Amino acid sequence: MPQIKFLTLARHIVEEERKYPGATGELSSLLHDLSLAAKVISLEVNKAGLVDIIGFTGDNNIHGEQVKKLDIFAHDMMVRAMDHGGHLCVMASEEEEDVIHIPSRFNIGKYVLLFDPLDGSSNIDANVSIGTIFSIYRRVSPDNGAGTMEDCLQKGSQQVAAGYIIYGSSTIFVYTAGSGVHGFTLDPAFGEFIRSHQNITTPKKSRIYSINEGNYLYWHPGLKKYIKYLQEEDEKTERPYTGRYIGSMVADIHRNMLYGGIFMYPADSRSPNGKLRLMYECNPMAFIVEQAGGRASDGKNRILDIQPKTLHQRVPIFIGSEADVKLVESFIAKEEVKAAK
Ligand code: FDP
């Protein structure tokens, strides 16, 4: 009988932890708790289409419980799964204006968690892939009480771990703790994440670009020239590129990371800081993509080096295959030099 070799996420986390003799197991516990939240959210996302059919559209479902919007459900699930573990001092979510305090009996943990519970949520009703994104830091405030805003506002380069869960044709948990990027697919029969993507590396150069071209009119002239360049024919540089834009950041970046590609959500004349959020969208995705051998910038500076000022600040992003991100940066720089003359 052929030997089936499979590695669960739980076992992988423990094996990774053993590589660090001083590890206390706290980060491992956090990742375990996150995988549990992911399973529950995945289950709920998979039922989304049934909501109308079986009549859960009112305020209460058949159990007499309130039916919540899926992104609020995902937010609540993350908070409930994470706030009693004793490993966190503070959290922040896209769905809350302020930081989320951990109940005082449990707030002495040494880690900080930021998350986007359901990214790409405008796609939910169309059955398009969506995702949960998380980012973990070590606390910087004194370790004898509640965590603070200062704990949350750290540069992305300080991240200890980051990951995303994509709810698509299957549910996949992808994470990095600073030594490679690992992917695990949820086996619905076992209810376990099984390793499916070992040490993900992204191609250095690609043939795919992902951007909302409806905003063309408002772009920086350097970006307009770059996109036109990608659409020209040239065999040597494998142009024209192909366009792929789902409009769900996790799904677009996940695909590009596997096949090679550049994802862009730039600043434009209507949105001078772009659309996506630094702390729980761009930083974690940048950490993951860099760990996979890619690059992430705001068009000029490395995303992970940006000093955050506020929890929900937006930032332009160019992320993916290294050569492609460098090229768009050079198109933008060239136009800026021209404009300065
Ligand atoms: P959504 O608004 O659906 O939540 O984070 C916001 C986000 O999705 C990203 O996932 C996605 O890449 C982007 O916005 C799509 O924005 P546009 O509709 O402006 O292209």
Short mmCIF file of C-alpha atoms and ligand atoms in Angstrom, two decimals:
data_model
loop_
_atom_site.label_atom_id
_atom_site.label_comp_id
_atom_site.label_asym_id
_atom_site.label_seq_id
_atom_site.Cartn_x
_atom_site.Cartn_y
_atom_site.Cartn_z
CA MET A 1 0.00 0.00 0.00
CA PRO A 2 1.44 3.42 -0.89
CA GLN A 3 2.40 5.40 2.19
CA ILE A 4 0.31 8.57 2.47
CA LYS A 5 2.46 11.32 3.91
CA PHE A 6 0.54 14.25 5.25
CA LEU A 7 1.41 16.98 7.64
CA THR A 8 -1.28 18.86 9.53
CA LEU A 9 -0.96 22.56 10.29
CA ALA A 10 -0.96 21.72 14.00
CA ARG A 11 2.01 19.38 13.64
CA HIS A 12 3.85 21.76 11.34
CA ILE A 13 3.52 24.57 13.89
CA VAL A 14 4.95 22.36 16.63
CA GLU A 15 7.80 21.19 14.39
CA GLU A 16 8.66 24.80 13.49
CA GLU A 17 8.59 25.74 17.18
CA ARG A 18 11.12 22.99 18.00
CA LYS A 19 13.65 24.72 15.72
CA TYR A 20 13.82 27.52 18.32
CA PRO A 21 14.98 26.08 21.64
CA GLY A 22 13.93 29.22 23.57
CA ALA A 23 10.38 29.23 22.17
CA THR A 24 7.66 29.30 24.83
CA GLY A 25 4.95 27.91 22.56
CA GLU A 26 2.89 31.11 22.80
CA LEU A 27 3.14 31.91 19.10
CA SER A 28 2.21 28.31 18.30
CA SER A 29 -0.88 28.63 20.47
CA LEU A 30 -1.85 31.83 18.71
CA LEU A 31 -1.57 30.15 15.31
CA HIS A 32 -3.64 27.21 16.58
CA ASP A 33 -6.37 29.58 17.79
CA LEU A 34 -6.31 31.39 14.45
CA SER A 35 -6.73 28.11 12.57
CA LEU A 36 -9.75 27.31 14.71
CA ALA A 37 -11.35 30.68 13.92
CA ALA A 38 -10.57 30.06 10.24
CA LYS A 39 -12.43 26.73 10.28
CA VAL A 40 -15.54 28.30 11.78
CA ILE A 41 -15.47 31.26 9.38
CA SER A 42 -14.93 28.87 6.45
CA LEU A 43 -17.99 26.88 7.46
CA GLU A 44 -20.10 30.03 7.60
CA VAL A 45 -18.75 31.39 4.30
CA ASN A 46 -19.66 28.09 2.62
CA LYS A 47 -23.24 28.49 3.80
CA ALA A 48 -23.53 32.07 2.54
CA GLY A 49 -25.56 31.17 -0.54
CA LEU A 50 -28.11 29.30 1.56
CA VAL A 51 -29.07 32.31 3.62
CA ASP A 52 -31.79 33.46 1.21
CA ILE A 53 -32.96 29.96 0.24
CA ILE A 54 -33.69 28.74 3.74
CA GLY A 55 -35.07 32.02 4.88
CA PHE A 56 -32.45 33.36 7.31
CA THR A 57 -32.94 36.85 5.98
CA GLY A 58 -34.82 38.25 8.95
CA ASP A 59 -33.22 39.31 12.17
CA ASN A 60 -33.37 35.82 13.63
CA ASN A 61 -32.45 32.40 12.32
CA ILE A 62 -34.24 29.14 13.14
CA HIS A 63 -32.37 28.91 16.42
CA GLY A 64 -33.70 32.30 17.39
CA GLU A 65 -30.21 33.77 17.03
CA GLN A 66 -29.51 37.06 15.31
CA VAL A 67 -28.24 36.70 11.76
CA LYS A 68 -25.19 38.84 11.26
CA LYS A 69 -23.52 40.08 8.15
CA LEU A 70 -20.72 37.71 7.29
CA ASP A 71 -17.95 40.22 7.89
CA ILE A 72 -19.31 41.06 11.33
CA PHE A 73 -19.66 37.34 12.04
CA ALA A 74 -16.01 36.82 11.02
CA HIS A 75 -14.89 39.74 13.21
CA ASP A 76 -16.78 38.39 16.23
CA MET A 77 -15.42 34.91 15.64
CA MET A 78 -11.84 36.18 15.53
CA VAL A 79 -12.31 38.15 18.75
CA ARG A 80 -13.95 35.20 20.52
CA ALA A 81 -11.28 32.75 19.36
CA MET A 82 -8.38 35.02 20.29
CA ASP A 83 -9.17 37.11 23.36
CA HIS A 84 -9.08 34.42 26.07
CA GLY A 85 -5.85 32.64 25.12
CA GLY A 86 -3.61 34.71 27.41
CA HIS A 87 -1.06 35.27 24.63
CA LEU A 88 -2.26 38.68 23.44
CA CYS A 89 -2.18 42.10 25.07
CA VAL A 90 -4.27 43.95 22.48
CA MET A 91 -5.92 43.45 19.08
CA ALA A 92 -7.17 45.61 16.23
CA SER A 93 -9.58 44.83 13.42
CA GLU A 94 -10.78 46.51 10.26
CA GLU A 95 -14.26 46.41 11.80
CA GLU A 96 -13.41 48.49 14.93
CA GLU A 97 -12.40 52.12 15.03
CA ASP A 98 -10.25 51.78 18.17
CA VAL A 99 -8.00 49.02 19.47
CA ILE A 100 -9.77 45.98 20.96
CA HIS A 101 -8.90 45.47 24.59
CA ILE A 102 -8.34 41.98 25.94
CA PRO A 103 -10.26 41.14 29.15
CA SER A 104 -8.00 42.05 32.07
CA ARG A 105 -7.43 38.48 33.28
CA PHE A 106 -5.93 37.57 29.90
CA ASN A 107 -4.19 40.74 28.71
CA ILE A 108 -0.65 40.00 29.87
CA GLY A 109 0.33 38.16 26.69
CA LYS A 110 3.42 39.25 24.78
CA TYR A 111 1.80 39.42 21.34
CA VAL A 112 -0.34 41.88 19.39
CA LEU A 113 -2.83 40.80 16.71
CA LEU A 114 -4.18 42.89 13.85
CA PHE A 115 -6.64 41.46 11.36
CA ASP A 116 -9.02 42.03 8.52
CA PRO A 117 -11.76 39.48 9.27
CA LEU A 118 -13.17 39.25 5.75
CA ASP A 119 -11.28 40.99 2.99
CA GLY A 120 -12.98 41.38 -0.39
CA SER A 121 -16.37 41.24 1.26
CA SER A 122 -18.11 43.08 -1.58
CA ASN A 123 -17.64 39.79 -3.48
CA ILE A 124 -19.49 37.56 -0.98
CA ASP A 125 -22.83 37.45 -2.75
CA ALA A 126 -21.21 36.51 -6.07
CA ASN A 127 -19.47 33.47 -4.60
CA VAL A 128 -16.06 34.95 -5.34
CA SER A 129 -13.07 34.05 -3.15
CA ILE A 130 -12.60 36.16 -0.04
CA GLY A 131 -10.13 35.97 2.82
CA THR A 132 -9.10 36.68 6.38
CA ILE A 133 -5.73 38.43 6.87
CA PHE A 134 -3.72 38.55 10.11
CA SER A 135 -0.54 40.16 11.37
CA ILE A 136 1.27 39.44 14.65
CA TYR A 137 3.77 41.65 16.51
CA ARG A 138 5.59 41.42 19.81
CA ARG A 139 4.28 43.95 22.32
CA VAL A 140 6.43 47.04 22.99
CA SER A 141 4.51 48.41 25.99
CA PRO A 142 5.44 47.27 29.54
CA ASP A 143 4.35 43.65 29.94
CA ASN A 144 2.35 44.05 33.15
CA GLY A 145 -0.94 45.35 31.85
CA ALA A 146 -3.16 46.10 28.87
CA GLY A 147 -1.62 46.62 25.47
CA THR A 148 -1.81 50.05 23.83
CA MET A 149 -2.14 51.77 20.47
CA GLU A 150 1.68 51.96 20.43
CA ASP A 151 1.78 48.15 20.32
CA CYS A 152 -0.37 48.20 17.21
CA LEU A 153 1.42 51.00 15.37
CA GLN A 154 4.67 49.20 14.62
CA LYS A 155 6.42 49.06 11.27
CA GLY A 156 5.61 45.99 9.18
CA SER A 157 9.27 44.94 9.38
CA GLN A 158 8.64 44.17 13.06
CA GLN A 159 6.04 41.49 12.31
CA VAL A 160 6.69 38.14 13.95
CA ALA A 161 4.18 36.26 11.81
CA ALA A 162 1.51 36.99 9.23
CA GLY A 163 -0.92 34.99 7.17
CA TYR A 164 -4.17 34.76 5.33
CA ILE A 165 -6.95 32.26 4.93
CA ILE A 166 -8.55 32.18 1.51
CA TYR A 167 -12.09 30.87 1.22
CA GLY A 168 -12.21 29.80 -2.41
CA SER A 169 -12.64 26.57 -4.33
CA SER A 170 -11.05 25.22 -1.16
CA THR A 171 -10.03 26.89 2.10
CA ILE A 172 -6.29 27.48 2.36
CA PHE A 173 -4.31 28.77 5.36
CA VAL A 174 -1.05 30.45 4.31
CA TYR A 175 1.38 31.84 6.86
CA THR A 176 4.94 32.88 7.52
CA ALA A 177 6.73 33.19 10.82
CA GLY A 178 9.82 34.57 9.09
CA SER A 179 11.22 31.33 7.68
CA GLY A 180 9.42 30.71 4.43
CA VAL A 181 5.77 30.64 3.43
CA HIS A 182 3.69 27.55 4.13
CA GLY A 183 0.25 26.66 2.77
CA PHE A 184 -2.33 24.22 4.20
CA THR A 185 -5.62 23.18 2.61
CA LEU A 186 -8.63 22.40 4.78
CA ASP A 187 -9.73 18.82 4.30
CA PRO A 188 -13.50 19.01 4.87
CA ALA A 189 -13.64 15.29 5.71
CA PHE A 190 -11.14 15.54 8.61
CA GLY A 191 -11.71 19.19 9.47
CA GLU A 192 -7.91 19.57 9.44
CA PHE A 193 -5.55 21.84 7.52
CA ILE A 194 -3.15 19.57 5.61
CA ARG A 195 0.08 20.89 4.08
CA SER A 196 -0.49 21.41 0.38
CA HIS A 197 2.06 24.13 -0.48
CA GLN A 198 5.53 23.55 0.87
CA ASN A 199 7.83 26.57 1.06
CA ILE A 200 6.05 28.75 -1.51
CA THR A 201 8.35 30.84 -3.70
CA THR A 202 7.08 33.32 -6.24
CA PRO A 203 8.63 33.73 -9.72
CA LYS A 204 11.02 36.69 -9.96
CA LYS A 205 9.35 37.93 -13.14
CA SER A 206 5.83 37.37 -14.34
CA ARG A 207 3.39 37.85 -17.19
CA ILE A 208 0.31 38.80 -15.11
CA TYR A 209 -0.86 42.21 -13.93
CA SER A 210 -3.79 42.88 -11.60
CA ILE A 211 -5.24 46.37 -11.24
CA ASN A 212 -8.64 48.05 -11.42
CA GLU A 213 -8.25 49.66 -14.84
CA GLY A 214 -11.51 51.56 -14.40
CA ASN A 215 -9.46 54.11 -12.47
CA TYR A 216 -7.05 54.71 -15.40
CA LEU A 217 -8.08 58.32 -15.89
CA TYR A 218 -6.98 59.24 -12.37
CA TRP A 219 -3.60 57.46 -12.28
CA HIS A 220 -0.08 58.85 -12.04
CA PRO A 221 1.39 59.37 -15.57
CA GLY A 222 4.19 56.88 -14.78
CA LEU A 223 1.63 54.18 -14.00
CA LYS A 224 -0.33 54.91 -17.19
CA LYS A 225 2.88 54.46 -19.20
CA TYR A 226 3.76 51.26 -17.33
CA ILE A 227 0.38 49.64 -18.05
CA LYS A 228 0.58 50.65 -21.72
CA TYR A 229 4.11 49.17 -21.81
CA LEU A 230 2.79 45.85 -20.45
CA GLN A 231 0.17 45.78 -23.21
CA GLU A 232 2.68 46.23 -26.05
CA GLU A 233 4.00 43.29 -28.04
CA ASP A 234 7.60 42.19 -27.47
CA GLU A 235 8.62 38.55 -27.47
CA LYS A 236 11.90 39.07 -25.63
CA THR A 237 10.21 40.57 -22.55
CA GLU A 238 7.16 38.27 -22.86
CA ARG A 239 4.75 41.09 -23.59
CA PRO A 240 1.87 41.66 -23.79
CA TYR A 241 1.11 40.63 -20.23
CA THR A 242 -2.23 39.13 -19.35
CA GLY A 243 -4.64 40.98 -17.06
CA ARG A 244 -6.23 39.22 -14.07
CA TYR A 245 -8.25 41.18 -11.52
CA ILE A 246 -10.65 39.46 -9.17
CA GLY A 247 -11.10 42.53 -6.96
CA SER A 248 -10.42 40.52 -3.83
CA MET A 249 -6.91 41.28 -2.61
CA VAL A 250 -6.21 37.96 -0.91
CA ALA A 251 -7.34 35.99 -3.97
CA ASP A 252 -5.44 38.18 -6.44
CA ILE A 253 -2.22 38.05 -4.42
CA HIS A 254 -2.54 34.32 -3.69
CA ARG A 255 -2.85 33.56 -7.41
CA ASN A 256 0.00 35.90 -8.32
CA MET A 257 2.24 34.45 -5.64
CA LEU A 258 1.79 30.96 -7.09
CA TYR A 259 1.96 31.87 -10.80
CA GLY A 260 3.98 35.11 -10.65
CA GLY A 261 2.33 38.48 -11.10
CA ILE A 262 2.04 42.05 -9.90
CA PHE A 263 -0.97 43.33 -7.93
CA MET A 264 -1.45 47.08 -7.73
CA TYR A 265 -3.77 49.33 -5.81
CA PRO A 266 -2.21 52.72 -6.51
CA ALA A 267 -2.88 56.21 -5.26
CA ASP A 268 -4.79 58.30 -7.76
CA SER A 269 -6.02 61.85 -8.08
CA ARG A 270 -9.25 60.96 -6.25
CA SER A 271 -7.66 58.79 -3.54
CA PRO A 272 -4.20 60.20 -2.76
CA ASN A 273 -3.40 57.32 -0.38
CA GLY A 274 -4.93 54.50 -2.42
CA LYS A 275 -7.61 52.28 -0.92
CA LEU A 276 -6.02 49.44 0.99
CA ARG A 277 -5.11 49.58 4.67
CA LEU A 278 -1.51 49.43 5.82
CA MET A 279 -1.83 47.64 9.15
CA TYR A 280 -4.00 44.62 8.39
CA GLU A 281 -3.93 44.35 4.60
CA CYS A 282 -0.69 45.65 3.09
CA ASN A 283 1.84 44.86 5.87
CA PRO A 284 0.89 41.20 6.34
CA MET A 285 0.65 40.57 2.59
CA ALA A 286 4.00 42.35 2.07
CA PHE A 287 5.68 40.21 4.75
CA ILE A 288 4.34 37.02 3.13
CA VAL A 289 5.25 38.05 -0.42
CA GLU A 290 8.78 39.12 0.62
CA GLN A 291 9.21 35.79 2.40
CA ALA A 292 8.23 34.11 -0.87
CA GLY A 293 10.96 36.08 -2.69
CA GLY A 294 8.77 38.93 -3.99
CA ARG A 295 8.70 42.68 -3.37
CA ALA A 296 6.13 45.16 -2.03
CA SER A 297 6.30 48.94 -2.20
CA ASP A 298 4.10 52.02 -2.23
CA GLY A 299 5.68 52.96 -5.55
CA LYS A 300 8.77 54.42 -3.88
CA ASN A 301 9.33 52.91 -0.45
CA ARG A 302 9.25 49.38 0.92
CA ILE A 303 5.83 48.80 2.51
CA LEU A 304 7.41 47.14 5.56
CA ASP A 305 9.51 50.26 6.29
CA ILE A 306 6.57 52.69 6.50
CA GLN A 307 6.11 54.16 9.97
CA PRO A 308 2.37 53.89 10.67
CA LYS A 309 0.58 56.90 12.10
CA THR A 310 -2.96 55.62 12.51
CA LEU A 311 -4.63 52.22 12.78
CA HIS A 312 -6.70 52.47 9.64
CA GLN A 313 -4.35 54.43 7.40
CA ARG A 314 -4.40 53.67 3.70
CA VAL A 315 -1.37 53.19 1.50
CA PRO A 316 -0.79 52.66 -2.23
CA ILE A 317 0.61 49.20 -2.96
CA PHE A 318 2.57 47.47 -5.73
CA ILE A 319 3.24 43.88 -4.72
CA GLY A 320 4.38 40.65 -6.32
CA SER A 321 7.19 39.43 -8.55
CA GLU A 322 10.36 41.39 -7.81
CA ALA A 323 11.31 42.44 -11.35
CA ASP A 324 7.78 43.66 -12.07
CA VAL A 325 7.52 45.76 -8.91
CA LYS A 326 10.97 47.28 -9.59
CA LEU A 327 9.88 48.13 -13.13
CA VAL A 328 6.73 49.99 -12.10
CA GLU A 329 8.76 51.89 -9.49
CA SER A 330 11.17 52.98 -12.23
CA PHE A 331 8.30 54.17 -14.49
CA ILE A 332 6.90 56.26 -11.61
CA ALA A 333 10.34 57.66 -10.69
CA LYS A 334 11.08 58.62 -14.32
CA GLU A 335 7.87 60.65 -14.60
CA GLU A 336 8.53 62.35 -11.27
CA VAL A 337 11.99 63.44 -12.42
CA LYS A 338 10.42 64.80 -15.64
CA ALA A 339 7.72 66.65 -13.68
CA ALA A 340 10.32 68.20 -11.34
CA LYS A 341 12.31 69.72 -14.26
P1 FDP B 1 -13.53 44.97 -0.79
O1 FDP B 1 -13.75 46.43 -1.04
O2 FDP B 1 -14.45 44.09 -1.56
O3 FDP B 1 -13.43 44.60 0.67
O4 FDP B 1 -9.90 45.57 0.94
C1 FDP B 1 -10.72 46.07 0.06
C2 FDP B 1 -10.89 45.35 -1.27
O5 FDP B 1 -12.06 44.62 -1.38
C3 FDP B 1 -9.74 44.40 -1.69
O6 FDP B 1 -9.89 43.09 -1.26
C4 FDP B 1 -9.78 44.51 -3.19
O7 FDP B 1 -8.56 44.17 -3.80
C5 FDP B 1 -10.16 45.94 -3.42
O8 FDP B 1 -10.86 46.37 -2.24
C6 FDP B 1 -11.04 46.12 -4.60
O9 FDP B 1 -11.29 47.47 -4.82
P2 FDP B 1 -11.94 48.04 -6.16
O10 FDP B 1 -13.35 47.55 -6.17
O11 FDP B 1 -11.83 49.52 -6.04
O12 FDP B 1 -11.14 47.52 -7.31
#
